Coordinates of C-alpha atoms in Angstrom, one line a residue:
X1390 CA 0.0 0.0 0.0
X1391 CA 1.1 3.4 -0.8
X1392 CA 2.0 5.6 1.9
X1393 CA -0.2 8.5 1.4
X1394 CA 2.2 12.0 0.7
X1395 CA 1.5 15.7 1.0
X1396 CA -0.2 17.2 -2.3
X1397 CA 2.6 19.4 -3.3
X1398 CA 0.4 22.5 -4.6
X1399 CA -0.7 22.7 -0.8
X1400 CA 2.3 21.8 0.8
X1401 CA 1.7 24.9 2.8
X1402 CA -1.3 24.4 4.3
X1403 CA -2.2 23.1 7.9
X1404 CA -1.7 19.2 8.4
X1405 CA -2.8 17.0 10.8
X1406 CA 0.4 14.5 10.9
X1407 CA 0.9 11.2 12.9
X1408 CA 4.6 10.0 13.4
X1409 CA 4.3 6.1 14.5
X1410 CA 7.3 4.1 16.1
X1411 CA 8.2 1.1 13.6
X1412 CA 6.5 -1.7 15.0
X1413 CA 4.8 0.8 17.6
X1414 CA 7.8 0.1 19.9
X1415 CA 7.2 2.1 23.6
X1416 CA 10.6 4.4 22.4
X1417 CA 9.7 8.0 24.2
X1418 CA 9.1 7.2 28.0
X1419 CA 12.8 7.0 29.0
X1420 CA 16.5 8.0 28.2
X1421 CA 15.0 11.9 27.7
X1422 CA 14.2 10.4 24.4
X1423 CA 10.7 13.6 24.7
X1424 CA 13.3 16.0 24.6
X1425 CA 14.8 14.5 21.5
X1426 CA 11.6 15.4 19.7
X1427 CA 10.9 18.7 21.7
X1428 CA 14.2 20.0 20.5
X1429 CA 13.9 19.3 16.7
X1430 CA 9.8 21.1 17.0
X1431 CA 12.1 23.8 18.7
X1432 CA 14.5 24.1 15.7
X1433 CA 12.4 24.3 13.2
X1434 CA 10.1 26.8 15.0
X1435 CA 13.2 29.2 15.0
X1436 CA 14.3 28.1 11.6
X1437 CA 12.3 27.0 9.5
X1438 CA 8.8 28.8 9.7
X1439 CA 6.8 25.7 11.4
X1440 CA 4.1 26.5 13.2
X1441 CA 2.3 24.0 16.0
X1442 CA -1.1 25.0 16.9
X1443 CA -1.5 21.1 18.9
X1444 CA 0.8 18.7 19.8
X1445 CA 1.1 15.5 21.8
X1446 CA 3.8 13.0 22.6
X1447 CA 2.9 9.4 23.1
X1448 CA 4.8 6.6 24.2
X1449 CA 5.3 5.5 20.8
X1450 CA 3.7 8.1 18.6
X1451 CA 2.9 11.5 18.5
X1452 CA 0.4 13.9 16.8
X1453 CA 0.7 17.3 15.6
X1454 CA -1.2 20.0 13.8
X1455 CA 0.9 22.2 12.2
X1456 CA 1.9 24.8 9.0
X1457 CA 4.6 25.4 7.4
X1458 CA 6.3 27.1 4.2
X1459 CA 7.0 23.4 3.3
X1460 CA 5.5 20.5 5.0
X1461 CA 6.6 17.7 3.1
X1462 CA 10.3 19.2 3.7
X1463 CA 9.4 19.7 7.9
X1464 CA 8.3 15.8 8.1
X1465 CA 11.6 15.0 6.0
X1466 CA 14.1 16.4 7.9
X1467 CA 12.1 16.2 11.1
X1468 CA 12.3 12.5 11.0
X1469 CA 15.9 12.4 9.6
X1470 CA 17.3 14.4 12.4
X1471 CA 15.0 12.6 15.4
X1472 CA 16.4 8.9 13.6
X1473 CA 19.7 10.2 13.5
X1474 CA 19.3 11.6 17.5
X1475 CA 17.3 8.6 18.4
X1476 CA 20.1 6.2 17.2
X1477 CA 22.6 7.7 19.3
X1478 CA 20.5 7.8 22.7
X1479 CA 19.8 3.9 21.9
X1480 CA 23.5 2.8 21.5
X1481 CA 24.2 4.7 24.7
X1482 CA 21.4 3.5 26.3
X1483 CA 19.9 0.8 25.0
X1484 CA 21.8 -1.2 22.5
X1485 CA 20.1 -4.4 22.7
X1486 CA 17.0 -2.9 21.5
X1487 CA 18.9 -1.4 18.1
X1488 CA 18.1 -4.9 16.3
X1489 CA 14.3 -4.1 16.4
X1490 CA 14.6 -1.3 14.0
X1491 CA 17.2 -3.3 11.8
X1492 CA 16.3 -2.2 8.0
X1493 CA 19.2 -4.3 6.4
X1494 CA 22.2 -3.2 4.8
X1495 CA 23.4 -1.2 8.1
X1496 CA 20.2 0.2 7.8
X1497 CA 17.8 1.5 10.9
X1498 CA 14.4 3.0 10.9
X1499 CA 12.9 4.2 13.8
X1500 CA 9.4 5.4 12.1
X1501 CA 6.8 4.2 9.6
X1502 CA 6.7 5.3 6.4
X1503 CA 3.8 7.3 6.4
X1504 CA 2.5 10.1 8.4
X1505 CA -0.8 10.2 7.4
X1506 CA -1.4 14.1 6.6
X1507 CA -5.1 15.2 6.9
X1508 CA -5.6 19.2 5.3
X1509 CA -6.9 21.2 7.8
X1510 CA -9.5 23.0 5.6
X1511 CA -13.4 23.6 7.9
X1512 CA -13.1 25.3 11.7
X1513 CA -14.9 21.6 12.7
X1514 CA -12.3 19.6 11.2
X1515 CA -9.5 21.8 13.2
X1516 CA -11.6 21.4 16.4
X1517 CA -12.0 17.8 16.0
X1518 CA -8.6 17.3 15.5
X1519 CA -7.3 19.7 18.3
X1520 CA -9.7 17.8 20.4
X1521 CA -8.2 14.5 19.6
X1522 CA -5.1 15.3 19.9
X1523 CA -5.3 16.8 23.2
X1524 CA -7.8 13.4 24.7
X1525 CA -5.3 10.9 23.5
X1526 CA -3.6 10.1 26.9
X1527 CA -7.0 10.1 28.1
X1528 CA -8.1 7.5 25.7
X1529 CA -4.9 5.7 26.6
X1530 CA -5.5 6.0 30.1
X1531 CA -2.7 7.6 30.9
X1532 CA -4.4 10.6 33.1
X1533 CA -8.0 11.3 33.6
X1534 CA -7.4 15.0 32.1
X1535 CA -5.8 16.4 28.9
X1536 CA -4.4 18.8 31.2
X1537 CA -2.5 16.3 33.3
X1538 CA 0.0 14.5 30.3
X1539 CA 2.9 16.8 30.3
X1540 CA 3.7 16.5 27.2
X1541 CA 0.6 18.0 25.6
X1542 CA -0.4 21.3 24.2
X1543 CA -3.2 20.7 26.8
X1544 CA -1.1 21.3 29.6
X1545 CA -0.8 25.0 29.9
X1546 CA 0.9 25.1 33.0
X1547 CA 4.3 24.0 31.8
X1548 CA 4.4 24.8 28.1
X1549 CA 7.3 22.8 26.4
X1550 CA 6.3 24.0 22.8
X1551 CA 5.2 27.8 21.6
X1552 CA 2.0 27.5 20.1
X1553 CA 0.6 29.3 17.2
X1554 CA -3.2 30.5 16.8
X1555 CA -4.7 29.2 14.2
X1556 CA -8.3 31.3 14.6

């Protein structure tokens, strides 16, 4: 099956994007491995034009709604750099657990292949997004309010990420 792409004539627009562990492997909960991905959003905040209006790290996925100049080129090198970073932490910290993400030929990959981008195009399409991005540790069970995961746009109270207003 074809992973599904970003249409490049709106490669600008706001996306709804899932990044999944390969074989939806528990990878963020330990070795700081959060602040892998928290500093890449970071970076390309500064650098390269991205905005996040909702975000949420799982233990082995997150979700994010976001905008940039180029899209395609933010979920390119945003999963280049975190496989890269992710690799490192893992030999240091981990090394028996390299082999699940074997891809051959020396070879690693840390996510699936596709992310799959949803436009953003109607106010209730961004609000059921926003809203399921912001109840999935709830749905997980993970804490009985958005508010409570930490690594959440829900949680206000210690913002890790700069958020952008959409409307």
């Amino acid at each position: 099956m074809p992973s599904v792409r970003i249409n490049k004539e709106q490669n600008h627009g706001t996306y709804f994007l899932t990044f999944t562990v390969n074989r939806w492997y528990y990878l963020f909960d330990r070795h700081n491995r959060w602040d892998i991905l928290l500093g890449s959003l970071k970076y390309c905040q500064e650098h390269k034009q991205l905005k996040i209006y909702h975000w949420v790290f799982m233990l082995n996925h997150i979700h994010l709604m976001v905008q940039s100049p180029d899209v395609s080129g933010f979920v390119r090198d945003f999963k280049t750099f975190t496989s890269k970073e992710i690799k490192k932490n893992i030999l240091i910290t981990e090394s028996h657990i390299l082999k699940l993400f074997e891809a051959g030929a020396g070879d690693y990959k840390f996510w699936q292949g596709t992310n799959m981008p949803e436009l953003i195009e109607t106010d209730k399409f961004y609000l059921t997004k926003a809203q399921y991005i912001e109840n999935n540790p709830v749905r997980k069970g993970y804490v009985i309010k958005p508010e409570y995961w930490m690594h959440s746009s829900a949680n206000q109270e210690r913002p890790l990420i700069k958020l952008d207003k959409l409307f």
